[in-house]
Amino acid sequence: MSASDIIFLIVAVVTVGSAAIVVLSRSLIYSAFSLLFTFFGVAIIYVYLGADFLAGTQVLIYVGGILVLLLFGVMLTHRLYSLNLRTETFQVIPGFLIALAVFISLALVSTRTNWHVVADKPLVPTTDTIGTLFLTEYLLPFEIASILLLVALIGAAMLVRRRADI
Amino acid sequence: MITLSHYLLISAALFSLGIMGVLTRKNAVNVLMGIELILNSANINLVAFSRYSSNGIDGQMFAIIVIVVAASEVAVALAMVLTMYRLLRTVNLDQADTLKPTCKVCATSIPN
């Protein structure tokens, strides 16, 4: 095993382990902060896959945007006098069984299938290609995504205003 | 040696953990965290297949679009959670049952 393999193994264990804490922890604050490590782990996995722009985007949007939004959601909907925000669970046994069945089937598919793998593509910077593709081949998804962001902005603002303003 | 299967295994683990979070948690914010895990695992799959396939970086483009959709989804979902907290004083999904005919809160807790 080379050094990069060992680092990959550590990153994988941290990612999956903190995702398990997100799901299993009873404290909402612990869940939110474990999600931070999961997002960083996924960003490092993107680096291993040669997706440098996507790793930066992951850190910026997930850690800087989505996680902060989730923390806002936690703090605005609970009275934060102490850090032991307990959350309840229900139907734990069926949920665990379904998750286990999904994992086993996905793991069997991913290990048993004979993938047609192109070996050793060179690691090149992808930002240039992504920018060019977004303005040529993927122009329509790009525009639809911007319209989706506008609609989500208007919708979120409309949902949380006071009822008396209608 | 890291192969495609390793990435797919990590992605499968994240996906099933997200499924379990969505199915077992009562808190709406926790369910949202599970959905984020599921979207992240789908992204890992897309980027891994685009790395190990012969046609360009199409998977990374898909992953960027998925990130955009996840960002707007979490914004709208948190607006809904805040509205639910203002109306019902709770974010537990099993107590948001005002459409049930026999519920306790429907006569009193919704203004207008």
Coordinates of C-alpha atoms in Angstrom, one line a residue:
Chain A
M1 CA 0.0 0.0 0.0
S2 CA 1.3 3.4 -0.9
A3 CA 0.9 6.5 1.2
S4 CA -1.9 7.8 -0.9
D5 CA -3.9 4.6 -0.5
I6 CA -3.5 4.8 3.3
I7 CA -4.7 8.5 3.2
F8 CA -7.6 7.4 1.1
L9 CA -8.5 4.7 3.6
I10 CA -8.4 7.2 6.5
V11 CA -10.6 9.7 4.5
A12 CA -13.1 7.0 3.7
V13 CA -13.3 5.8 7.3
V14 CA -13.8 9.4 8.5
T15 CA -16.4 10.2 5.9
V16 CA -18.5 7.1 6.5
G17 CA -18.0 7.2 10.2
S18 CA -19.1 10.8 10.6
A19 CA -22.1 10.1 8.3
A20 CA -23.0 7.3 10.7
I21 CA -22.8 9.8 13.6
V22 CA -25.1 12.1 11.6
V23 CA -27.7 9.4 11.4
L24 CA -27.3 7.7 14.7
S25 CA -26.5 10.6 17.2
R26 CA -29.3 11.7 19.4
S27 CA -28.0 15.2 19.6
L28 CA -28.9 17.6 16.8
I29 CA -25.8 19.7 17.2
Y30 CA -23.5 16.6 17.0
S31 CA -25.3 15.6 13.8
A32 CA -24.8 19.0 12.2
F33 CA -21.1 19.1 13.1
S34 CA -20.5 15.5 12.0
L35 CA -22.0 16.5 8.6
L36 CA -19.1 19.0 8.3
F37 CA -16.6 16.2 8.4
T38 CA -18.6 14.2 5.9
F39 CA -18.7 17.1 3.4
F40 CA -14.9 17.7 3.8
G41 CA -14.3 13.9 3.3
V42 CA -16.4 14.0 0.1
A43 CA -14.4 17.0 -1.1
I44 CA -11.1 15.0 -0.6
I45 CA -12.6 12.1 -2.4
Y46 CA -13.3 14.5 -5.3
V47 CA -9.6 15.5 -5.2
Y48 CA -8.7 11.8 -5.5
L49 CA -11.0 11.5 -8.5
G50 CA -9.3 14.4 -10.2
A51 CA -12.2 16.8 -9.9
D52 CA -10.4 19.9 -8.5
F53 CA -13.1 22.4 -9.4
L54 CA -15.8 20.2 -7.9
A55 CA -13.9 19.8 -4.7
G56 CA -13.7 23.6 -4.3
T57 CA -17.3 23.9 -5.1
Q58 CA -18.2 21.2 -2.6
V59 CA -16.4 23.1 0.2
L60 CA -17.8 26.4 -0.8
I61 CA -21.4 25.5 -1.3
Y62 CA -21.9 22.5 1.1
V63 CA -19.8 23.7 4.0
G64 CA -20.2 27.4 3.5
G65 CA -23.8 27.4 2.4
I66 CA -25.9 24.3 3.1
L67 CA -24.4 23.4 6.5
V68 CA -24.8 27.0 7.7
L69 CA -28.4 27.0 6.5
L70 CA -29.0 23.7 8.4
L71 CA -27.4 25.2 11.5
F72 CA -29.8 28.2 11.1
G73 CA -32.6 25.7 10.8
V74 CA -31.5 24.0 14.0
M75 CA -31.1 27.2 16.0
L76 CA -34.3 28.9 14.8
T77 CA -36.5 25.9 15.6
H78 CA -35.2 25.0 19.1
R79 CA -34.7 26.9 22.3
L80 CA -30.9 26.7 22.6
Y81 CA -30.4 27.1 26.3
S82 CA -28.3 23.9 26.5
L83 CA -26.5 21.8 24.0
N84 CA -28.3 18.6 24.7
L85 CA -30.9 18.9 22.0
R86 CA -32.4 15.4 22.0
T87 CA -34.2 14.2 18.9
E88 CA -36.5 11.2 18.7
T89 CA -36.4 8.3 16.4
F90 CA -39.1 6.0 15.3
Q91 CA -39.4 2.7 13.2
V92 CA -35.7 2.1 13.8
I93 CA -35.7 -1.6 13.1
P94 CA -37.5 -1.4 9.7
G95 CA -35.4 1.6 8.7
F96 CA -32.2 -0.2 9.6
L97 CA -33.3 -3.3 7.7
I98 CA -34.2 -1.3 4.6
A99 CA -30.9 0.6 4.8
L100 CA -28.9 -2.7 5.2
A101 CA -30.7 -4.3 2.3
V102 CA -30.0 -1.3 0.1
F103 CA -26.3 -1.3 1.1
I104 CA -25.9 -5.0 0.5
S105 CA -27.4 -4.9 -2.9
L106 CA -25.4 -1.8 -4.0
A107 CA -22.2 -3.3 -2.6
L108 CA -22.8 -6.6 -4.5
V109 CA -23.5 -4.7 -7.7
S110 CA -20.4 -2.5 -7.4
T111 CA -18.0 -5.4 -6.5
R112 CA -19.4 -8.2 -8.7
T113 CA -19.9 -6.2 -11.9
N114 CA -17.1 -6.3 -14.5
W115 CA -16.8 -2.5 -15.2
H116 CA -15.3 -1.3 -18.4
V117 CA -12.6 0.8 -16.9
V118 CA -10.3 3.2 -18.8
A119 CA -7.1 2.9 -16.9
D120 CA -5.0 5.9 -15.9
K121 CA -6.5 8.9 -17.5
P122 CA -4.1 11.8 -16.9
L123 CA -5.0 14.2 -14.1
V124 CA -5.5 17.6 -15.8
P125 CA -7.1 20.8 -14.4
T126 CA -10.8 20.7 -15.2
T127 CA -11.9 24.3 -14.6
D128 CA -11.2 25.4 -18.2
T129 CA -13.1 22.4 -19.7
I130 CA -16.1 22.9 -17.3
G131 CA -16.4 26.6 -18.2
T132 CA -16.2 25.9 -21.9
L133 CA -18.8 23.1 -21.7
F134 CA -21.2 25.2 -19.6
L135 CA -21.3 27.9 -22.3
T136 CA -21.4 25.6 -25.3
E137 CA -22.8 22.0 -24.9
Y138 CA -24.5 22.4 -21.5
L139 CA -26.0 25.9 -22.1
L140 CA -29.6 24.9 -21.6
P141 CA -29.0 23.1 -18.2
F142 CA -26.9 26.1 -17.1
E143 CA -29.8 28.5 -17.8
I144 CA -32.4 26.2 -16.3
A145 CA -30.2 25.9 -13.1
S146 CA -30.1 29.7 -12.8
I147 CA -33.9 30.0 -13.2
L148 CA -34.3 27.2 -10.6
L149 CA -32.1 29.2 -8.2
L150 CA -34.2 32.3 -8.8
V151 CA -37.5 30.4 -8.3
A152 CA -36.1 28.9 -5.1
L153 CA -35.1 32.3 -3.8
I154 CA -38.6 33.7 -4.4
G155 CA -40.3 30.6 -3.0
A156 CA -38.2 30.6 0.2
A157 CA -38.9 34.3 0.7
M158 CA -42.6 33.9 0.1
L159 CA -42.9 30.9 2.4
V160 CA -41.4 32.5 5.5
R161 CA -43.1 35.9 5.4
R162 CA -45.9 36.8 7.8
R163 CA -49.4 35.6 7.1
A164 CA -50.9 39.0 7.6
D165 CA -49.0 40.4 4.6
I166 CA -50.9 38.2 2.1
Chain B
M1 CA -4.5 0.4 -5.3
I2 CA -7.8 2.3 -5.4
T3 CA -10.2 1.1 -8.0
L4 CA -13.7 2.2 -9.1
S5 CA -15.3 -0.3 -6.6
H6 CA -13.9 1.5 -3.6
Y7 CA -15.6 4.7 -4.6
L8 CA -18.8 2.9 -5.3
L9 CA -18.6 1.2 -1.9
I10 CA -18.2 4.5 -0.1
S11 CA -21.1 5.9 -2.1
A12 CA -23.3 2.9 -1.2
A13 CA -22.5 3.3 2.5
L14 CA -23.4 7.0 2.4
F15 CA -26.5 6.3 0.4
S16 CA -27.8 3.7 2.8
L17 CA -26.9 5.8 5.9
G18 CA -28.9 8.6 4.3
I19 CA -31.9 6.3 3.6
M20 CA -31.7 5.3 7.3
G21 CA -31.7 8.9 8.4
V22 CA -34.7 9.8 6.3
L23 CA -36.6 6.8 7.5
T24 CA -35.9 6.8 11.2
R25 CA -35.5 10.4 12.4
K26 CA -38.5 12.5 13.6
N27 CA -36.8 15.9 13.4
A28 CA -37.3 17.6 10.0
V29 CA -33.8 19.1 10.0
N30 CA -32.4 15.6 10.6
V31 CA -34.3 14.3 7.6
L32 CA -32.8 17.1 5.5
M33 CA -29.3 16.0 6.6
G34 CA -30.2 12.5 5.4
I35 CA -31.2 13.8 2.0
E36 CA -27.9 15.7 1.8
L37 CA -26.1 12.5 2.4
I38 CA -28.0 10.8 -0.4
L39 CA -27.3 13.6 -2.8
N40 CA -23.6 13.5 -1.9
S41 CA -23.4 9.8 -2.5
A42 CA -25.0 10.2 -6.0
N43 CA -22.4 12.9 -6.7
I44 CA -19.5 10.6 -5.8
N45 CA -21.0 8.0 -8.2
L46 CA -21.2 10.5 -11.0
V47 CA -17.7 11.8 -10.6
A48 CA -16.2 8.3 -10.1
F49 CA -17.8 7.0 -13.3
S50 CA -16.7 10.0 -15.3
R51 CA -13.2 9.5 -14.0
Y52 CA -13.1 5.8 -15.0
S53 CA -15.0 6.1 -18.3
S54 CA -13.7 7.2 -21.7
N55 CA -16.0 10.1 -22.5
G56 CA -14.8 13.4 -21.0
I57 CA -16.0 15.0 -17.8
D58 CA -19.7 14.8 -18.3
G59 CA -20.2 13.3 -14.9
Q60 CA -18.7 16.4 -13.2
M61 CA -21.1 18.6 -15.1
F62 CA -24.0 16.5 -13.8
A63 CA -22.5 16.7 -10.3
I64 CA -22.4 20.5 -10.5
I65 CA -26.1 20.6 -11.5
V66 CA -26.9 18.3 -8.6
I67 CA -25.1 20.6 -6.2
V68 CA -27.2 23.6 -7.5
V69 CA -30.4 21.6 -7.1
A70 CA -29.3 20.6 -3.5
A71 CA -28.7 24.2 -2.6
S72 CA -32.0 25.4 -3.8
E73 CA -33.8 22.4 -2.3
V74 CA -32.3 23.0 1.2
A75 CA -33.3 26.7 1.0
V76 CA -36.9 26.0 0.2
A77 CA -37.1 23.0 2.7
L78 CA -35.7 25.2 5.5
A79 CA -38.3 27.9 4.7
M80 CA -41.0 25.1 5.0
V81 CA -39.5 23.9 8.3
L82 CA -39.6 27.5 9.7
T83 CA -43.2 27.9 8.6
M84 CA -44.1 24.6 10.2
Y85 CA -42.4 25.6 13.4
R86 CA -44.3 28.9 13.5
L87 CA -47.7 27.2 12.9
L88 CA -47.3 24.0 14.9
R89 CA -44.5 24.9 17.4
T90 CA -42.7 21.7 16.6
V91 CA -40.5 20.3 13.8
N92 CA -41.3 16.7 14.5
L93 CA -42.7 15.2 11.4
D94 CA -45.1 12.8 13.2
Q95 CA -46.9 15.7 14.9
A96 CA -47.5 17.5 11.6
D97 CA -50.8 15.7 11.2
T98 CA -53.3 18.4 10.9
L99 CA -54.9 16.7 7.9
K100 CA -55.8 13.8 10.0
P101 CA -59.5 14.0 11.1
T102 CA -58.8 13.0 14.7
C103 CA -55.9 15.2 15.5
K104 CA -55.6 17.3 18.6
V105 CA -54.1 20.5 17.3
C106 CA -56.1 21.3 14.2
A107 CA -58.8 23.3 15.9
T108 CA -56.5 25.6 17.7
S109 CA -53.0 26.0 16.3
I110 CA -53.5 27.3 12.8
P111 CA -54.2 31.0 12.6
N112 CA -56.6 32.2 9.9

